[in-house]
């Protein structure tokens, strides 16, 4: 019983982290129907930037994050404006191939510069437990990850609901032509949406980078997590990613508890397949009409 | 607005043949035509969704033929598209606020919101509901109200009577007249001959991608317009 409670708590905390890994993928898919294959690599690229600024150059971690966000937004905007927007009007498939190319480029550039060594960002909370009893312990780092992730996702959903930027993104997701009829330049909206997705990836990159070791090729592994989260929660639904993250996190840790660590990832994706059997569009999809 | 010699193709198929029209400021102009007469193609071409192979579109002395849809809208040309194009997963209020997306109308969005609620009280009642729960007539009203929110100089109404109860249609046409009296030029696009002639100053009849008849609405004989519309004898 103790172990069970412990696994559920850890799963929820891990789930928050998973959610923020997935939220950018969901946003980009929701607005332009594009599955961004480079999503995980963009996050890992952010992890490397933060690592260079904070670990190698000794800049304060939060300043390092701020600089990284600025750099990454410029990269993300350029990528959307000069590469993806050129092909997105021809359908989602050519754009998907472009992001596949971007993924390979990021991985290879990172390998070229940093070799295949493992890295980690040293955070302020490593090895601190907030709760530590005989039967359950919660690491400050996991708790922090979850709180930050949930905070960012709530902030994002408020932006989507309350601001003209958010509304124009939702309008463009709902009906591109109608959005243009309102005077929304949807290609610009795509750039803004990609920038927002990149900002969430920078935060995710910091959280992941200080929790797990990462390599230039780690992006793919996180892309798969993001996929799981977004598919369970429902493509395009921001709140859905939170739910998807929690379900994936909890089922992975319960899987590890009952079947052993080796089965952790497998169980997570079996749960995903079972859920998809009953809700093929995900739990909170807003794509039902398409 | 002035259209001149518009030729539009879908692949090898020619949908419009040298369409020329004039829509004078402050007037109500109607385009009458059956399904497949090229009305929708024409509207899409005006709005920059389709590109003409030949011809020009001029709005207030500016050539808008090659502009992007959102830039055409920014100049003051707004369309109330067929009802299906409301933003389904947004509330009525959010739909209306999207109408006031451009910088100038955005500054006056609260006044404009009050104005359209006065025009369409039913929308005010359902302000917080998602648009997906609206009936066909209410969607049509929302689409028109949303278009007005952008403070258009020229408002294009695409088949606003399609599939609606006659009472509702009558009501909507009265609103259109009110909007026109506020100084907005109106372009009505309809299948219904009688109503179009009654509610406009000037009419164009389109058959198979061509303008076959035009004139002051009051002067056009209804029976002849109907013949033309149906493609009977000389107009075919």
Short mmCIF file of C-alpha atoms in Angstrom, two decimals:
data_model
loop_
_atom_site.label_atom_id
_atom_site.label_comp_id
_atom_site.label_asym_id
_atom_site.label_seq_id
_atom_site.Cartn_x
_atom_site.Cartn_y
_atom_site.Cartn_z
CA UNK A 1 0.00 0.00 0.00
CA UNK A 2 2.77 2.43 0.94
CA UNK A 3 4.58 1.70 -2.26
CA UNK A 4 1.38 2.15 -4.20
CA UNK A 5 0.66 5.59 -2.72
CA UNK A 6 4.25 6.55 -3.27
CA UNK A 7 4.13 5.45 -6.91
CA UNK A 8 0.93 7.40 -7.54
CA UNK A 9 2.38 10.57 -6.00
CA UNK A 10 5.61 10.25 -7.96
CA UNK A 11 3.58 9.50 -11.07
CA UNK A 12 1.51 12.65 -10.68
CA UNK A 13 4.67 14.73 -10.20
CA UNK A 14 6.32 13.12 -13.22
CA UNK A 15 3.07 13.62 -15.14
CA UNK A 16 3.28 17.37 -14.68
CA UNK A 17 6.71 17.32 -16.27
CA UNK A 18 5.41 15.15 -19.13
CA UNK A 19 2.58 17.61 -19.68
CA UNK A 20 4.89 20.55 -20.24
CA UNK A 21 7.01 18.44 -22.56
CA UNK A 22 3.90 17.77 -24.65
CA UNK A 23 2.06 21.08 -24.55
CA UNK A 24 4.01 22.77 -27.36
CA UNK A 25 3.49 19.80 -29.66
CA UNK A 26 -0.23 19.93 -28.96
CA UNK A 27 -0.44 23.67 -29.59
CA UNK A 28 1.36 23.45 -32.93
CA UNK A 29 -0.71 20.46 -34.01
CA UNK A 30 -3.93 22.20 -32.95
CA UNK A 31 -3.31 25.32 -35.00
CA UNK A 32 -1.59 24.07 -38.14
CA UNK A 33 -2.24 20.35 -38.16
CA UNK A 34 1.51 19.87 -38.13
CA UNK A 35 3.21 17.09 -36.20
CA UNK A 36 6.47 18.75 -35.28
CA UNK A 37 9.03 15.93 -35.39
CA UNK A 38 11.70 18.36 -34.14
CA UNK A 39 9.71 19.13 -30.98
CA UNK A 40 11.89 17.04 -28.65
CA UNK A 41 15.09 18.27 -30.27
CA UNK A 42 14.05 21.89 -29.83
CA UNK A 43 13.59 21.18 -26.14
CA UNK A 44 16.98 19.47 -25.85
CA UNK A 45 18.58 22.34 -27.79
CA UNK A 46 17.17 24.64 -25.10
CA UNK A 47 18.63 22.32 -22.43
CA UNK A 48 22.07 22.67 -24.04
CA UNK A 49 21.80 26.46 -24.23
CA UNK A 50 20.82 26.64 -20.56
CA UNK A 51 23.64 24.24 -19.71
CA UNK A 52 26.20 26.36 -21.58
CA UNK A 53 25.00 29.63 -20.05
CA UNK A 54 24.60 28.39 -16.49
CA UNK A 55 27.12 25.56 -16.03
CA UNK A 56 29.88 26.60 -18.42
CA UNK A 57 29.57 30.39 -18.25
CA UNK A 58 28.39 30.54 -14.65
CA UNK A 59 25.37 32.73 -15.29
CA UNK A 60 22.51 32.56 -12.79
CA UNK A 61 20.12 29.77 -13.77
CA UNK A 62 17.06 31.98 -14.24
CA UNK A 63 18.99 34.56 -16.25
CA UNK A 64 20.30 31.67 -18.34
CA UNK A 65 16.72 30.54 -18.94
CA UNK A 66 15.71 34.07 -19.94
CA UNK A 67 18.59 34.37 -22.43
CA UNK A 68 17.79 30.92 -23.79
CA UNK A 69 14.15 31.86 -24.30
CA UNK A 70 15.18 34.92 -26.32
CA UNK A 71 17.62 32.93 -28.47
CA UNK A 72 15.20 30.04 -28.97
CA UNK A 73 12.28 32.31 -29.89
CA UNK A 74 14.42 33.86 -32.61
CA UNK A 75 15.37 30.38 -33.86
CA UNK A 76 11.77 29.16 -33.66
CA UNK A 77 10.34 32.20 -35.42
CA UNK A 78 12.93 31.93 -38.21
CA UNK A 79 12.25 28.21 -38.58
CA UNK A 80 8.50 28.83 -38.88
CA UNK A 81 8.73 31.88 -41.12
CA UNK A 82 11.41 30.77 -43.54
CA UNK A 83 10.98 26.99 -43.60
CA UNK A 84 7.62 25.69 -42.39
CA UNK A 85 5.40 28.56 -43.62
CA UNK A 86 6.79 28.07 -47.12
CA UNK A 87 5.27 24.61 -47.35
CA UNK A 88 2.42 24.58 -44.82
CA UNK A 89 -0.15 25.87 -47.33
CA UNK A 90 0.53 22.76 -49.41
CA UNK A 91 -0.64 20.52 -46.58
CA UNK A 92 0.76 19.03 -43.39
CA UNK A 93 2.95 16.30 -44.95
CA UNK A 94 5.60 18.47 -46.64
CA UNK A 95 5.85 20.50 -43.43
CA UNK A 96 6.27 17.29 -41.42
CA UNK A 97 9.23 16.36 -43.62
CA UNK A 98 10.73 19.80 -43.04
CA UNK A 99 10.55 19.31 -39.28
CA UNK A 100 12.10 15.87 -39.71
CA UNK A 101 15.01 17.59 -41.44
CA UNK A 102 15.25 20.20 -38.68
CA UNK A 103 15.37 17.37 -36.13
CA UNK A 104 18.34 15.73 -37.87
CA UNK A 105 20.15 19.05 -38.22
CA UNK A 106 19.74 19.92 -34.52
CA UNK A 107 20.91 16.47 -33.39
CA UNK A 108 23.97 16.57 -35.63
CA UNK A 109 24.99 20.12 -34.77
CA UNK A 110 24.70 19.29 -31.06
CA UNK A 111 26.79 16.13 -31.51
CA UNK A 112 29.39 18.07 -33.50
CA UNK A 113 29.80 20.68 -30.78
CA UNK A 114 29.21 18.71 -27.59
CA UNK A 115 30.15 15.13 -28.59
CA UNK A 116 27.93 12.33 -27.38
CA UNK A 117 28.69 12.96 -23.70
CA UNK A 118 25.94 13.01 -21.10
CA UNK A 119 25.12 16.37 -19.54
CA UNK A 120 23.06 17.66 -16.66
CA UNK A 121 22.06 21.10 -15.47
CA UNK A 122 22.66 21.56 -11.78
CA UNK A 123 19.50 22.92 -10.26
CA UNK A 124 18.93 24.45 -6.84
CA UNK A 125 16.87 21.51 -5.61
CA UNK A 126 18.89 18.44 -6.54
CA UNK A 127 18.92 15.85 -3.77
CA UNK A 128 16.54 17.74 -1.49
CA UNK A 129 13.41 16.04 -0.20
CA UNK A 130 10.45 18.08 0.93
CA UNK A 131 8.67 15.12 2.47
CA UNK A 132 10.70 12.25 3.72
CA UNK A 133 8.98 9.64 5.85
CA UNK A 134 9.42 5.93 6.04
CA UNK A 135 6.79 5.22 3.47
CA UNK A 136 6.83 8.14 1.09
CA UNK A 137 9.37 10.68 -0.01
CA UNK A 138 8.87 13.54 -2.40
CA UNK A 139 11.88 15.13 -3.98
CA UNK A 140 11.87 18.90 -4.12
CA UNK A 141 12.96 18.70 -7.71
CA UNK A 142 9.99 16.62 -8.86
CA UNK A 143 7.59 18.79 -6.90
CA UNK A 144 9.13 21.90 -8.42
CA UNK A 145 8.89 20.41 -11.92
CA UNK A 146 5.25 19.65 -11.47
CA UNK A 147 4.34 23.04 -9.99
CA UNK A 148 6.20 24.98 -12.67
CA UNK A 149 4.69 22.84 -15.42
CA UNK A 150 1.16 23.22 -14.13
CA UNK A 151 1.72 26.96 -13.67
CA UNK A 152 2.97 27.40 -17.24
CA UNK A 153 0.08 25.38 -18.66
CA UNK A 154 -2.51 27.36 -16.69
CA UNK A 155 -0.89 30.62 -17.80
CA UNK A 156 -0.91 29.39 -21.38
CA UNK A 157 -4.57 28.45 -21.30
CA UNK A 158 -5.40 31.90 -19.87
CA UNK A 159 -3.47 33.54 -22.69
CA UNK A 160 -5.42 31.42 -25.17
CA UNK A 161 -8.71 32.41 -23.62
CA UNK A 162 -8.30 36.03 -22.62
CA UNK A 163 -6.02 37.71 -25.13
CA UNK A 164 -6.44 38.65 -28.77
CA UNK A 165 -3.27 36.71 -29.55
CA UNK A 166 -4.74 33.58 -28.00
CA UNK A 167 -8.13 34.07 -29.58
CA UNK A 168 -6.60 34.58 -33.02
CA UNK A 169 -4.63 31.35 -32.59
CA UNK A 170 -7.81 29.50 -31.64
CA UNK A 171 -9.70 31.10 -34.50
CA UNK A 172 -7.02 30.02 -36.96
CA UNK A 173 -7.15 26.47 -35.52
CA UNK A 174 -10.90 26.42 -35.93
CA UNK A 175 -11.18 27.80 -39.47
CA UNK A 176 -8.28 29.34 -41.40
CA UNK A 177 -10.38 31.08 -44.05
CA UNK A 178 -12.81 32.52 -41.51
CA UNK A 179 -9.85 33.77 -39.44
CA UNK A 180 -8.44 35.52 -42.51
CA UNK A 181 -11.90 37.06 -43.03
CA UNK A 182 -11.49 38.66 -39.59
CA UNK A 183 -8.25 40.24 -40.77
CA UNK A 184 -6.00 37.69 -39.07
CA UNK A 185 -2.85 36.99 -41.07
CA UNK A 186 -2.76 33.27 -40.32
CA UNK A 187 0.84 32.82 -41.46
CA UNK A 188 1.92 35.36 -38.84
CA UNK A 189 -0.30 33.62 -36.31
CA UNK A 190 1.60 30.38 -37.03
CA UNK A 191 4.85 32.17 -36.22
CA UNK A 192 3.43 33.43 -32.91
CA UNK A 193 2.11 29.97 -32.04
CA UNK A 194 5.49 28.40 -32.77
CA UNK A 195 7.17 31.01 -30.56
CA UNK A 196 4.81 30.21 -27.69
CA UNK A 197 5.46 26.49 -28.18
CA UNK A 198 9.21 27.17 -28.12
CA UNK A 199 8.92 29.12 -24.86
CA UNK A 200 7.16 26.17 -23.21
CA UNK A 201 9.90 23.93 -24.60
CA UNK A 202 12.57 26.13 -23.02
CA UNK A 203 10.94 25.75 -19.61
CA UNK A 204 10.57 22.01 -20.25
CA UNK A 205 14.22 21.92 -21.34
CA UNK A 206 15.31 23.42 -18.02
CA UNK A 207 13.17 21.06 -15.95
CA UNK A 208 14.20 17.96 -17.90
CA UNK A 209 17.83 19.04 -17.99
CA UNK A 210 18.11 19.36 -14.24
CA UNK A 211 16.20 16.15 -13.53
CA UNK A 212 17.69 13.69 -16.03
CA UNK A 213 20.97 13.48 -17.92
CA UNK A 214 20.64 14.39 -21.58
CA UNK A 215 22.57 13.76 -24.80
CA UNK A 216 22.45 15.43 -28.21
CA UNK A 217 20.15 12.60 -29.32
CA UNK A 218 17.76 12.71 -26.35
CA UNK A 219 15.17 14.72 -28.26
CA UNK A 220 13.65 11.66 -29.91
CA UNK A 221 12.98 10.02 -26.57
CA UNK A 222 11.13 13.13 -25.36
CA UNK A 223 9.26 13.43 -28.66
CA UNK A 224 7.83 9.98 -27.93
CA UNK A 225 6.77 11.08 -24.44
CA UNK A 226 5.20 14.21 -25.92
CA UNK A 227 3.34 12.05 -28.43
CA UNK A 228 1.95 9.86 -25.65
CA UNK A 229 0.81 12.87 -23.64
CA UNK A 230 -0.82 14.60 -26.57
CA UNK A 231 -2.47 11.49 -27.98
CA UNK A 232 -3.98 10.58 -24.61
CA UNK A 233 -5.05 14.13 -23.78
CA UNK A 234 -6.36 14.98 -27.22
CA UNK A 235 -4.47 16.74 -30.00
CA UNK A 236 -4.82 20.50 -29.71
CA UNK A 237 -6.24 20.63 -26.20
CA UNK A 238 -4.05 22.49 -23.71
CA UNK A 239 -5.81 21.22 -20.59
CA UNK A 240 -5.84 17.77 -22.22
CA UNK A 241 -2.03 17.68 -22.15
CA UNK A 242 -2.15 18.07 -18.38
CA UNK A 243 -4.51 15.13 -18.11
CA UNK A 244 -2.48 13.12 -20.64
CA UNK A 245 0.72 13.82 -18.73
CA UNK A 246 -0.78 12.69 -15.44
CA UNK A 247 -2.18 9.48 -16.91
CA UNK A 248 1.08 8.62 -18.65
CA UNK A 249 3.15 9.46 -15.56
CA UNK A 250 1.01 7.50 -13.11
CA UNK A 251 0.65 4.47 -15.39
CA UNK A 252 4.42 4.35 -15.98
CA UNK A 253 5.22 4.35 -12.28
CA UNK A 254 2.47 1.89 -11.39
CA UNK A 255 3.73 -0.28 -14.24
CA UNK A 256 7.21 -0.11 -12.75
CA UNK A 257 5.81 -1.01 -9.33
CA UNK A 258 3.86 -4.06 -10.45
CA UNK A 259 5.99 -5.38 -13.29
CA UNK A 260 9.45 -4.00 -12.62
CA UNK A 261 11.37 -0.99 -13.91
CA UNK A 262 12.03 -2.55 -17.28
CA UNK A 263 8.33 -2.49 -18.12
CA UNK A 264 7.70 1.10 -17.07
CA UNK A 265 7.66 2.68 -20.54
CA UNK A 266 5.86 -0.27 -22.10
CA UNK A 267 3.01 -0.12 -19.57
CA UNK A 268 2.61 3.61 -20.14
CA UNK A 269 2.05 3.07 -23.84
CA UNK A 270 -0.21 0.05 -23.33
CA UNK A 271 -2.45 2.29 -21.23
CA UNK A 272 -2.34 4.80 -24.07
CA UNK A 273 -3.46 2.15 -26.58
CA UNK A 274 -6.30 1.01 -24.32
CA UNK A 275 -7.52 4.60 -23.89
CA UNK A 276 -7.32 5.14 -27.63
CA UNK A 277 -9.55 2.13 -28.19
CA UNK A 278 -12.31 3.88 -26.26
CA UNK A 279 -11.53 7.50 -27.09
CA UNK A 280 -9.80 7.48 -30.48
CA UNK A 281 -9.42 11.27 -30.52
CA UNK A 282 -8.04 11.50 -27.02
CA UNK A 283 -9.78 12.45 -23.81
CA UNK A 284 -10.27 16.17 -24.36
CA UNK A 285 -9.94 16.62 -28.07
CA UNK A 286 -11.35 19.73 -29.68
CA UNK A 287 -10.88 18.24 -33.12
CA UNK A 288 -14.13 16.26 -33.06
CA UNK A 289 -15.67 18.07 -35.99
CA UNK A 290 -12.71 17.59 -38.31
CA UNK B 1 -15.59 48.76 -55.62
CA UNK B 2 -14.96 48.05 -59.27
CA UNK B 3 -14.41 44.62 -60.84
CA UNK B 4 -13.07 44.49 -64.34
CA UNK B 5 -12.85 41.57 -66.74
CA UNK B 6 -12.29 38.85 -64.14
CA UNK B 7 -11.37 35.44 -65.51
CA UNK B 8 -11.03 32.72 -62.88
CA UNK B 9 -10.01 29.10 -63.46
CA UNK B 10 -10.05 25.96 -61.33
CA UNK B 11 -7.39 23.96 -63.12
CA UNK B 12 -8.65 23.72 -66.73
CA UNK B 13 -12.19 24.65 -65.81
CA UNK B 14 -13.08 28.29 -66.32
CA UNK B 15 -15.47 29.47 -63.59
CA UNK B 16 -15.71 33.18 -64.41
CA UNK B 17 -15.70 34.81 -67.85
CA UNK B 18 -14.80 38.50 -67.97
CA UNK B 19 -16.95 39.51 -65.02
CA UNK B 20 -17.20 43.28 -64.59
CA UNK B 21 -19.24 45.01 -61.92
CA UNK B 22 -19.49 48.27 -60.09
CA UNK B 23 -20.56 48.55 -56.47
CA UNK B 24 -21.09 52.23 -55.69
CA UNK B 25 -20.38 53.57 -52.23
CA UNK B 26 -23.33 53.64 -49.85
CA UNK B 27 -25.58 51.51 -52.07
CA UNK B 28 -26.98 48.01 -51.80
CA UNK B 29 -26.03 45.89 -54.78
CA UNK B 30 -27.23 42.34 -55.30
CA UNK B 31 -25.81 39.47 -57.31
CA UNK B 32 -28.46 36.93 -58.28
CA UNK B 33 -27.57 33.49 -59.54
CA UNK B 34 -28.32 29.80 -59.17
CA UNK B 35 -25.93 27.19 -57.79
CA UNK B 36 -22.91 26.95 -60.04
CA UNK B 37 -23.41 30.40 -61.55
CA UNK B 38 -20.05 31.51 -60.19
CA UNK B 39 -21.30 33.68 -57.31
CA UNK B 40 -19.20 31.99 -54.67
CA UNK B 41 -16.17 31.95 -56.93
CA UNK B 42 -16.62 35.66 -57.47
CA UNK B 43 -16.82 36.35 -53.73
CA UNK B 44 -13.76 34.22 -53.06
CA UNK B 45 -11.93 36.13 -55.75
CA UNK B 46 -12.89 39.50 -54.27
CA UNK B 47 -11.71 38.28 -50.85
CA UNK B 48 -8.38 37.04 -52.19
CA UNK B 49 -9.08 33.34 -51.61
CA UNK B 50 -9.03 32.65 -55.37
CA UNK B 51 -6.68 34.40 -57.76
CA UNK B 52 -7.98 35.65 -61.13
CA UNK B 53 -6.02 34.82 -64.27
CA UNK B 54 -7.05 38.14 -65.79
CA UNK B 55 -8.86 41.27 -64.64
CA UNK B 56 -8.60 43.67 -61.75
CA UNK B 57 -10.40 44.44 -58.52
CA UNK B 58 -10.29 48.00 -57.35
CA UNK B 59 -11.46 49.25 -53.96
CA UNK B 60 -11.55 52.98 -53.26
CA UNK B 61 -8.97 53.61 -55.94
CA UNK B 62 -6.60 50.89 -54.72
CA UNK B 63 -5.82 47.75 -56.71
CA UNK B 64 -6.54 44.84 -54.35
CA UNK B 65 -6.40 42.03 -56.93
CA UNK B 66 -3.25 40.39 -55.53
CA UNK B 67 -3.59 41.27 -51.86
CA UNK B 68 -3.69 38.72 -49.07
CA UNK B 69 -7.18 38.08 -47.61
CA UNK B 70 -6.32 39.61 -44.23
CA UNK B 71 -4.97 42.75 -45.95
CA UNK B 72 -8.14 43.12 -48.02
CA UNK B 73 -10.17 42.88 -44.81
CA UNK B 74 -7.91 45.49 -43.23
CA UNK B 75 -8.91 47.92 -46.02
CA UNK B 76 -12.56 47.66 -44.97
CA UNK B 77 -13.96 44.85 -47.10
CA UNK B 78 -15.65 42.29 -44.86
CA UNK B 79 -17.61 39.20 -45.74
CA UNK B 80 -20.32 37.51 -43.74
CA UNK B 81 -19.71 34.00 -45.03
CA UNK B 82 -22.29 31.25 -45.11
CA UNK B 83 -23.33 30.32 -41.55
CA UNK B 84 -21.07 27.32 -41.17
CA UNK B 85 -18.01 29.49 -40.68
CA UNK B 86 -18.58 30.74 -37.13
CA UNK B 87 -15.84 29.67 -34.71
CA UNK B 88 -17.60 26.65 -33.20
CA UNK B 89 -15.56 26.22 -30.05
CA UNK B 90 -15.65 29.88 -29.09
CA UNK B 91 -18.46 31.65 -27.26
CA UNK B 92 -20.74 34.14 -29.01
CA UNK B 93 -18.92 36.99 -27.32
CA UNK B 94 -15.52 35.65 -28.37
CA UNK B 95 -16.74 35.25 -31.95
CA UNK B 96 -17.86 38.87 -31.93
CA UNK B 97 -14.58 40.03 -30.41
CA UNK B 98 -12.74 38.21 -33.19
CA UNK B 99 -14.75 40.37 -35.58
CA UNK B 100 -13.09 43.38 -33.98
CA UNK B 101 -9.59 41.91 -34.41
CA UNK B 102 -8.13 44.75 -36.49
CA UNK B 103 -6.51 47.60 -34.52
CA UNK B 104 -9.08 50.34 -35.20
CA UNK B 105 -12.29 48.42 -34.45
CA UNK B 106 -10.52 46.77 -31.53
CA UNK B 107 -10.26 50.14 -29.79
CA UNK B 108 -14.02 50.57 -30.07
CA UNK B 109 -14.99 46.95 -29.43
CA UNK B 110 -17.14 47.65 -26.37
CA UNK B 111 -19.28 50.26 -28.17
CA UNK B 112 -19.56 48.01 -31.20
CA UNK B 113 -20.47 45.04 -29.04
CA UNK B 114 -23.30 47.06 -27.50
CA UNK B 115 -24.40 48.12 -30.97
CA UNK B 116 -24.62 44.60 -32.41
CA UNK B 117 -26.38 43.34 -29.30
CA UNK B 118 -28.94 46.07 -29.86
CA UNK B 119 -29.29 44.91 -33.45
CA UNK B 120 -29.46 41.21 -32.51
CA UNK B 121 -30.76 40.92 -28.92
CA UNK B 122 -30.84 37.11 -29.14
CA UNK B 123 -27.04 37.10 -29.30
CA UNK B 124 -26.84 39.07 -26.08
CA UNK B 125 -28.96 36.46 -24.31
CA UNK B 126 -26.61 33.69 -25.38
CA UNK B 127 -23.41 35.73 -25.00
CA UNK B 128 -21.46 33.05 -23.09
CA UNK B 129 -22.68 30.00 -25.03
CA UNK B 130 -20.49 28.21 -27.53
CA UNK B 131 -21.36 29.00 -31.13
CA UNK B 132 -21.69 25.30 -31.86
CA UNK B 133 -25.01 25.25 -29.97
CA UNK B 134 -26.65 27.92 -32.12
CA UNK B 135 -29.43 27.26 -34.61
CA UNK B 136 -28.95 28.00 -38.32
CA UNK B 137 -30.63 31.38 -38.09
CA UNK B 138 -28.67 32.39 -35.02
CA UNK B 139 -25.41 31.41 -36.73
CA UNK B 140 -26.33 33.60 -39.66
CA UNK B 141 -26.99 36.48 -37.27
CA UNK B 142 -23.71 35.84 -35.51
CA UNK B 143 -21.83 35.83 -38.81
CA UNK B 144 -23.38 39.17 -39.80
CA UNK B 145 -22.89 40.67 -36.33
CA UNK B 146 -19.26 39.51 -36.33
CA UNK B 147 -18.75 41.15 -39.72
CA UNK B 148 -20.23 44.43 -38.46
CA UNK B 149 -17.81 44.36 -35.50
CA UNK B 150 -15.00 45.04 -37.97
CA UNK B 151 -16.58 48.40 -38.94
CA UNK B 152 -16.59 47.52 -42.66
CA UNK B 153 -16.89 50.02 -45.46
CA UNK B 154 -18.19 47.28 -47.73
CA UNK B 155 -20.12 44.35 -46.24
CA UNK B 156 -20.57 41.28 -48.42
CA UNK B 157 -23.41 38.95 -47.39
CA UNK B 158 -23.15 35.47 -48.82
CA UNK B 159 -26.55 33.74 -49.13
CA UNK B 160 -27.84 34.96 -45.81
CA UNK B 161 -31.33 33.61 -46.51
CA UNK B 162 -30.19 30.06 -47.30
CA UNK B 163 -32.10 27.48 -45.27
CA UNK B 164 -33.76 30.00 -42.97
CA UNK B 165 -37.41 30.45 -42.06
CA UNK B 166 -39.08 33.30 -44.00
CA UNK B 167 -39.76 35.29 -40.82
CA UNK B 168 -36.09 35.15 -39.88
CA UNK B 169 -35.04 36.13 -43.40
CA UNK B 170 -37.34 39.12 -43.32
CA UNK B 171 -35.86 40.14 -40.01
CA UNK B 172 -32.30 39.79 -41.23
CA UNK B 173 -33.03 41.87 -44.33
CA UNK B 174 -34.44 44.61 -42.17
CA UNK B 175 -31.18 44.60 -40.21
CA UNK B 176 -29.21 44.79 -43.45
CA UNK B 177 -31.16 47.88 -44.40
CA UNK B 178 -30.38 49.42 -40.99
CA UNK B 179 -26.71 48.67 -41.41
CA UNK B 180 -26.77 50.26 -44.87
CA UNK B 181 -28.37 53.37 -43.41
CA UNK B 182 -25.37 53.70 -41.09
CA UNK B 183 -23.34 54.29 -44.26
CA UNK B 184 -22.08 50.79 -45.05
CA UNK B 185 -22.05 49.68 -48.69
CA UNK B 186 -23.69 46.26 -49.03
CA UNK B 187 -23.15 43.51 -51.56
CA UNK B 188 -25.90 40.88 -51.31
CA UNK B 189 -25.42 37.52 -52.95
CA UNK B 190 -28.60 35.51 -53.25
CA UNK B 191 -30.49 32.82 -55.06
CA UNK B 192 -33.85 34.36 -54.34
CA UNK B 193 -34.86 36.70 -57.17
CA UNK B 194 -37.77 38.59 -55.67
CA UNK B 195 -36.19 39.43 -52.36
CA UNK B 196 -32.92 40.47 -53.99
CA UNK B 197 -34.64 42.87 -56.36
CA UNK B 198 -36.77 44.30 -53.57
CA UNK B 199 -33.97 44.92 -51.16
CA UNK B 200 -31.26 46.33 -53.44
CA UNK B 201 -30.59 49.44 -55.48
CA UNK B 202 -28.78 47.71 -58.31
CA UNK B 203 -28.66 44.08 -59.44
CA UNK B 204 -26.49 41.78 -61.49
CA UNK B 205 -27.70 38.40 -62.73
CA UNK B 206 -25.07 35.71 -63.24
CA UNK B 207 -25.38 32.52 -65.28
CA UNK B 208 -22.54 30.06 -65.80
CA UNK B 209 -19.81 32.46 -64.82
CA UNK B 210 -21.04 35.43 -66.84
CA UNK B 211 -23.02 38.55 -66.04
CA UNK B 212 -26.07 38.22 -68.31
CA UNK B 213 -28.22 41.04 -67.03
CA UNK B 214 -27.77 44.15 -64.95
CA UNK B 215 -29.66 47.29 -64.04
CA UNK B 216 -31.48 49.25 -61.39
CA UNK B 217 -33.30 46.69 -59.27
CA UNK B 218 -36.56 48.57 -59.54
CA UNK B 219 -36.32 48.58 -63.31
CA UNK B 220 -35.48 44.91 -63.82
CA UNK B 221 -38.55 42.84 -64.66
CA UNK B 222 -38.79 39.92 -62.26
CA UNK B 223 -39.95 37.39 -64.84
CA UNK B 224 -37.05 38.13 -67.16
CA UNK B 225 -34.56 37.88 -64.31
CA UNK B 226 -36.08 34.52 -63.41
CA UNK B 227 -35.77 33.32 -67.01
CA UNK B 228 -32.19 34.45 -67.09
CA UNK B 229 -31.51 32.88 -63.72
CA UNK B 230 -32.94 29.57 -64.86
CA UNK B 231 -30.94 29.77 -68.04
CA UNK B 232 -34.01 29.88 -70.28
CA UNK B 233 -33.57 30.61 -74.02
CA UNK B 234 -31.49 33.63 -74.94
CA UNK B 235 -29.47 33.74 -71.73
CA UNK B 236 -28.30 30.14 -71.78
#
